[in-house]
PDB file of C-alpha atoms in Angstrom:
ATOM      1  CA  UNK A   1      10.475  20.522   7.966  1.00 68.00           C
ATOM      2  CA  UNK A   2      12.157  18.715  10.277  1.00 78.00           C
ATOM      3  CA  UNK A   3       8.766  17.111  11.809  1.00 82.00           C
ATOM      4  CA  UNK A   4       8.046  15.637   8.527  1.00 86.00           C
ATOM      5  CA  UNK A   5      11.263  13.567   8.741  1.00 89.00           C
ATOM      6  CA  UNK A   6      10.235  12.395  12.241  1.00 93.00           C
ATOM      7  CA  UNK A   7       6.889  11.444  10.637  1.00 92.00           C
ATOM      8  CA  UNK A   8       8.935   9.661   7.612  1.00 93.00           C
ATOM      9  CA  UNK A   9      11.371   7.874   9.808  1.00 94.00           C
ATOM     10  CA  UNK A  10       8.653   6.538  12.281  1.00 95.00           C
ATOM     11  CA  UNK A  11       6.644   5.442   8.814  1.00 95.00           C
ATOM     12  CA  UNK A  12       9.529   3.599   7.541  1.00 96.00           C
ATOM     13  CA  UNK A  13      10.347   1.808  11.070  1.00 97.00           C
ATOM     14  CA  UNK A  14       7.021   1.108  11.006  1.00 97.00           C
ATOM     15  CA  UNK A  15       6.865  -0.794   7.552  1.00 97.00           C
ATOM     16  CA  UNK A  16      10.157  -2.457   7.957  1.00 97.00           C
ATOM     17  CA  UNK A  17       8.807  -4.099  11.472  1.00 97.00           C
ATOM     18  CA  UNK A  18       5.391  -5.080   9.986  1.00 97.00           C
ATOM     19  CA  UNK A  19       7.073  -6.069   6.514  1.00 95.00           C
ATOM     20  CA  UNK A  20       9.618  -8.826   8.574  1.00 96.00           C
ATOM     21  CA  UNK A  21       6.430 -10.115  10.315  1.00 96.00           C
ATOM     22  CA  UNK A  22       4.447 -10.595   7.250  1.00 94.00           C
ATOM     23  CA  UNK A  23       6.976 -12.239   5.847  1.00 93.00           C
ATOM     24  CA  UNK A  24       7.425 -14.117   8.364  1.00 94.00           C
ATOM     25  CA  UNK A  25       3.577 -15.090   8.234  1.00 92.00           C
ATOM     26  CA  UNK A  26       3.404 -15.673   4.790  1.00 90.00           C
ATOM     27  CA  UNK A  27       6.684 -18.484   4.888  1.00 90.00           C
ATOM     28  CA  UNK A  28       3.807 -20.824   5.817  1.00 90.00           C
ATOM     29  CA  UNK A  29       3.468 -21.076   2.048  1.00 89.00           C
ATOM     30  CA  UNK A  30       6.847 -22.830   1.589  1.00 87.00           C
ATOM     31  CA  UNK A  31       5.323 -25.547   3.870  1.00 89.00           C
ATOM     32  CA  UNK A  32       1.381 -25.289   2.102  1.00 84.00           C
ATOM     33  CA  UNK A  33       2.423 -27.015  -1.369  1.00 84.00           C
ATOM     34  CA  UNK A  34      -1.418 -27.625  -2.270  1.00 85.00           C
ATOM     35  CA  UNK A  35      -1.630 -23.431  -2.131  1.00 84.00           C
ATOM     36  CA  UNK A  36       1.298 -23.138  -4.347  1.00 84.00           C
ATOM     37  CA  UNK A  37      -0.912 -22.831  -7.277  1.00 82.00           C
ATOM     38  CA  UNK A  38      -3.737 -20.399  -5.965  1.00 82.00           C
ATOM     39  CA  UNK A  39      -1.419 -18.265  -4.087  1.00 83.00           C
ATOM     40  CA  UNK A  40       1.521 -17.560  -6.005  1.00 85.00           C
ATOM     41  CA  UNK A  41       0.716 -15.329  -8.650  1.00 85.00           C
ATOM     42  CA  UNK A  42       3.796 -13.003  -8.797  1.00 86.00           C
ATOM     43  CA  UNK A  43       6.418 -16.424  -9.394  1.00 87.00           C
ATOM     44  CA  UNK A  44       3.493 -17.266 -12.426  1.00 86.00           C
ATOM     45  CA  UNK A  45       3.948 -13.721 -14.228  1.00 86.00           C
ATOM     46  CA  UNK A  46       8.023 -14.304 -13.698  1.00 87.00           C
ATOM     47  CA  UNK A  47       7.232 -17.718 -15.319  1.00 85.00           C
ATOM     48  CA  UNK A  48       8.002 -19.987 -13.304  1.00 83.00           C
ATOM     49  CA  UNK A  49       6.388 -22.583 -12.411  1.00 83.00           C
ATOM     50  CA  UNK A  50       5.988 -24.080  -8.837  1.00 84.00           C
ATOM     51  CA  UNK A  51       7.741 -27.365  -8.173  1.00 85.00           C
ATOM     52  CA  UNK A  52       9.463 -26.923  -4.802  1.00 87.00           C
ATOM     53  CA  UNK A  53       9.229 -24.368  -2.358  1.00 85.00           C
ATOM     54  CA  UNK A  54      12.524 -22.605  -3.150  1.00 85.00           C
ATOM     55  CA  UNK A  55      10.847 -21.552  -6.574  1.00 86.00           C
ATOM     56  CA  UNK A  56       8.458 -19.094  -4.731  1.00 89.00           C
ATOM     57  CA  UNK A  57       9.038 -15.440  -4.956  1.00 87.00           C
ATOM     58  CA  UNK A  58       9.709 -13.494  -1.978  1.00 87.00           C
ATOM     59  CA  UNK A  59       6.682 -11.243  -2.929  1.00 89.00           C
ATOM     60  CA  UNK A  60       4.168 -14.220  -2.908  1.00 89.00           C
ATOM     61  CA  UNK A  61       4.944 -14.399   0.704  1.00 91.00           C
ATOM     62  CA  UNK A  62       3.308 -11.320   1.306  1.00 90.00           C
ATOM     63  CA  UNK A  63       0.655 -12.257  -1.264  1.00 88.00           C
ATOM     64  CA  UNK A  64      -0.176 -15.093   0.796  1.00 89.00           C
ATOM     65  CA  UNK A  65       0.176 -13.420   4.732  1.00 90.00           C
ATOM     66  CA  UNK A  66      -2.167 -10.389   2.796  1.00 89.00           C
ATOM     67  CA  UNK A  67      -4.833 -13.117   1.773  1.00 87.00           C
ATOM     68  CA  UNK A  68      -4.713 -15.104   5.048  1.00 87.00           C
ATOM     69  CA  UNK A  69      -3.235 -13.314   8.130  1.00 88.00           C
ATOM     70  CA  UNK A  70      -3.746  -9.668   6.798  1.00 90.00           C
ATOM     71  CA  UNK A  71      -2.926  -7.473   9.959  1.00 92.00           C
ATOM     72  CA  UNK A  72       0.995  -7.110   9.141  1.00 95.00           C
ATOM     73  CA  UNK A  73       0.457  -6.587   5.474  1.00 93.00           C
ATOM     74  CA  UNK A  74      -2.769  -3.984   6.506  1.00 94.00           C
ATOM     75  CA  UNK A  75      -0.049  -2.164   8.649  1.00 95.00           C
ATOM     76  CA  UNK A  76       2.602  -2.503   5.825  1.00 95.00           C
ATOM     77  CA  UNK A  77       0.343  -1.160   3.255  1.00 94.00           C
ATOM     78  CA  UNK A  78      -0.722   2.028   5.673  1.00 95.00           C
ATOM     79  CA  UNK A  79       2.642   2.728   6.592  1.00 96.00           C
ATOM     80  CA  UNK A  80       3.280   3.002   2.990  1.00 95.00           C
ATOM     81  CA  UNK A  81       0.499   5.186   2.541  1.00 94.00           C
ATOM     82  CA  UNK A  82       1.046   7.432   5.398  1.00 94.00           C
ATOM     83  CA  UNK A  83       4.726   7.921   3.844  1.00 94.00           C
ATOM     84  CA  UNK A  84       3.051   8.940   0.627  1.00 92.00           C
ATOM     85  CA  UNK A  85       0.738  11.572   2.134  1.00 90.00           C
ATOM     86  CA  UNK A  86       3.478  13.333   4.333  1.00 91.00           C
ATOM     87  CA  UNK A  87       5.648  13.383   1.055  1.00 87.00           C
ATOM     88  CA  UNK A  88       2.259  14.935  -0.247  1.00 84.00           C
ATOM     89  CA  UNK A  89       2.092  17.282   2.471  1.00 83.00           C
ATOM     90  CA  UNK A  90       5.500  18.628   2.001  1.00 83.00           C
ATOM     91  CA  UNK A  91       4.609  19.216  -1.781  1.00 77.00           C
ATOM     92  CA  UNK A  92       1.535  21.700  -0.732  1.00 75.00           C
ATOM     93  CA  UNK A  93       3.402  23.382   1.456  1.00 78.00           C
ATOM     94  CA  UNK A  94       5.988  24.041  -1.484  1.00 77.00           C
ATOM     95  CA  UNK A  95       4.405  24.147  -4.954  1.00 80.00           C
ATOM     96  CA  UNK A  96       0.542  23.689  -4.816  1.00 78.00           C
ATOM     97  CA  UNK A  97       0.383  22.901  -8.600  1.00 82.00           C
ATOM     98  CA  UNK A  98       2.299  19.717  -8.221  1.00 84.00           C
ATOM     99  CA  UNK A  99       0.634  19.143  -5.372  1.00 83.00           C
ATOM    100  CA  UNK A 100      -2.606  19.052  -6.718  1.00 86.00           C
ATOM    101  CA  UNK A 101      -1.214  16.413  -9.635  1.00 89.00           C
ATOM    102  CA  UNK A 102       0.540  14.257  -7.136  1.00 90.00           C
ATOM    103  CA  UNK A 103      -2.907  13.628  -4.840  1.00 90.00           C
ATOM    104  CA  UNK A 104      -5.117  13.668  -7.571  1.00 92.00           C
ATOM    105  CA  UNK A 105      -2.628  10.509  -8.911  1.00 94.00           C
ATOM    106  CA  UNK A 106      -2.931   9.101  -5.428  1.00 94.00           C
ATOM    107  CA  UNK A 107      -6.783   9.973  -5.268  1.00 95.00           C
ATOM    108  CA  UNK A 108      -7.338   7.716  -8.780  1.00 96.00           C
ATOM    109  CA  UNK A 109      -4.649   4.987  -8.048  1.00 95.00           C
ATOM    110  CA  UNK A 110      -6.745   4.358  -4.390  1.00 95.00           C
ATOM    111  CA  UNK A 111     -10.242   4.507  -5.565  1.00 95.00           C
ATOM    112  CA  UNK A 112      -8.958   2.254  -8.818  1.00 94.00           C
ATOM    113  CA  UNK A 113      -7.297  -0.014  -6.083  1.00 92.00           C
ATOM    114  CA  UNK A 114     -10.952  -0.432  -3.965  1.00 92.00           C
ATOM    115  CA  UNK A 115     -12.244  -1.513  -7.359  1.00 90.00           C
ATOM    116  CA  UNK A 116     -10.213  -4.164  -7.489  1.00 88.00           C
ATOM    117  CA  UNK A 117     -10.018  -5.365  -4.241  1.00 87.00           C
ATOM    118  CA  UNK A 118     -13.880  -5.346  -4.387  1.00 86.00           C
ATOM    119  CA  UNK A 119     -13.580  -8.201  -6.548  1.00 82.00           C
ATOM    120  CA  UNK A 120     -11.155 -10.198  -4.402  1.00 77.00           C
ATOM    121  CA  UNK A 121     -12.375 -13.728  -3.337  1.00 74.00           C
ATOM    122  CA  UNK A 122     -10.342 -13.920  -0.154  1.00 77.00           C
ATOM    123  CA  UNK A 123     -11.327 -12.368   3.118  1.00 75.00           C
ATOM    124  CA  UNK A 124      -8.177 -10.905   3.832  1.00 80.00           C
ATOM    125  CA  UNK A 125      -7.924  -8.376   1.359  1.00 78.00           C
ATOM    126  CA  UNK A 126     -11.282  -7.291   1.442  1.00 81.00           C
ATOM    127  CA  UNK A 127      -9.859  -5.434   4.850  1.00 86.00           C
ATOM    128  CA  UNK A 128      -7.384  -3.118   2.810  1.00 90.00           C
ATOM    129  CA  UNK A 129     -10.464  -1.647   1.400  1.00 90.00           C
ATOM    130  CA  UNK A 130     -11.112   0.808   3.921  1.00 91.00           C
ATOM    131  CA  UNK A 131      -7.468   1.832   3.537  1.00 92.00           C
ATOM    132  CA  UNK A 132      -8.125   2.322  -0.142  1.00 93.00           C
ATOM    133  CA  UNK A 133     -10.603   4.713   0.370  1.00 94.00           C
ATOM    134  CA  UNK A 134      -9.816   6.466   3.420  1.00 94.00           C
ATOM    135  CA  UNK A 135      -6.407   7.550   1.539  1.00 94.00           C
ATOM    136  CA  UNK A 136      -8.597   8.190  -1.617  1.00 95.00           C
ATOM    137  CA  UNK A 137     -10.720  10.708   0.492  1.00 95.00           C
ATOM    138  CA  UNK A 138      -7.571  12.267   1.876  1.00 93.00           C
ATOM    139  CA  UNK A 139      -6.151  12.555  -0.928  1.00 92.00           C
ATOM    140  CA  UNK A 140      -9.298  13.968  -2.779  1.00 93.00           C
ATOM    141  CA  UNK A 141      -9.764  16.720   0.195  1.00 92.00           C
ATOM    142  CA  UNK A 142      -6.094  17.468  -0.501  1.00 87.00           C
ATOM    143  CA  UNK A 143      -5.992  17.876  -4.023  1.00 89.00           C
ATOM    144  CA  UNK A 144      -9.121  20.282  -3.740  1.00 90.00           C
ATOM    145  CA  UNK A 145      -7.399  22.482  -1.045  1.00 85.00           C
ATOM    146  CA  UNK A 146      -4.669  22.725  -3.106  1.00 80.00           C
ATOM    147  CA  UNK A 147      -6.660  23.304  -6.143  1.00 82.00           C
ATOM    148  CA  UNK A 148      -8.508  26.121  -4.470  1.00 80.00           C
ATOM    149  CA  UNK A 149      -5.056  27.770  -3.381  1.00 70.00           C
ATOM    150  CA  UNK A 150      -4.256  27.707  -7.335  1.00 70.00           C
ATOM    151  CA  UNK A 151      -7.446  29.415  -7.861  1.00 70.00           C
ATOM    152  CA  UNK A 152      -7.170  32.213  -5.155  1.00 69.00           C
ATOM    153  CA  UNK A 153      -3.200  32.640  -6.463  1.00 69.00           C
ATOM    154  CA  UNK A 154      -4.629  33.369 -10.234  1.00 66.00           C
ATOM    155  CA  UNK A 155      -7.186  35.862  -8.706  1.00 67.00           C
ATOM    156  CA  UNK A 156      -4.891  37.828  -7.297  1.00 58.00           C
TER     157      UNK A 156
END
């Protein structure tokens, strides 16, 4: 159990390192006011409405490193995602029924987020597709293994 939190903990240094640097990339935006209205969708669903750069949302900072300069928000993202499938990991080892819901969630929520991302404009986030479905194949391979241990438990 105890490798799992060394796998967790490097994950999470990980995200926090690549999450300051993508910020960090995307504060370019503050100084880009003709992007403010293509690339600041998260301070348009709060409402707001762009006049100076101290009305941006944190999160559209990432928006915009993710669209432009997407290797710290690609490393962000798999961080996350590696954190999710060790969590994952630790559920199969435990309880294989949960397991099997908890990838199979992960399984739909990264093949629905490749359909999306199909459809993105921008260069940049067309390289988090191959994320999306490399976790959505892991996932899938998961939730079958642990599927197939729920079968050979009822057999027996």
């Amino acid at each position: 159990m105890s490798k799992y939190f060394v796998h967790v903990a490097v994950g999470c240094a990980i995200f926090l390192a690549s999450a300051f640097a993508a910020f960090y990339e995307g504060s370019a935006l503050a100084d880009n006011s003709w992007e403010w209205s293509y690339s600041t969708p998260i301070t348009s669903l709060l409402g707001v409405d762009v006049r100076q750069a101290s009305d941006i949302s944190s999160f559209d900072f990432f928006y915009y490193a993710a669209k432009y300069e997407p290797a710290f928000p690609l490393i962000m993202m798999a961080s996350i995602l590696y954190i999710v499938l060790i969590c994952g990991f630790i559920l199969l080892r435990l309880k294989k029924r949960k397991a099997l819901l908890y990838f199979g969630i992960v399984a739909v929520l990264s093949f629905g987020a490749v359909g999306v991302l199909l459809e993105a404009s921008s260069s940049g986030s067309r390289w988090f597709v191959p994320l999306f479905i490399i976790t959505a194949i892991v996932s899938s391979v998961y939730a079958i293994i642990a599927g197939k241990g729920l079968v050979r438990q009822a057999k027996v």
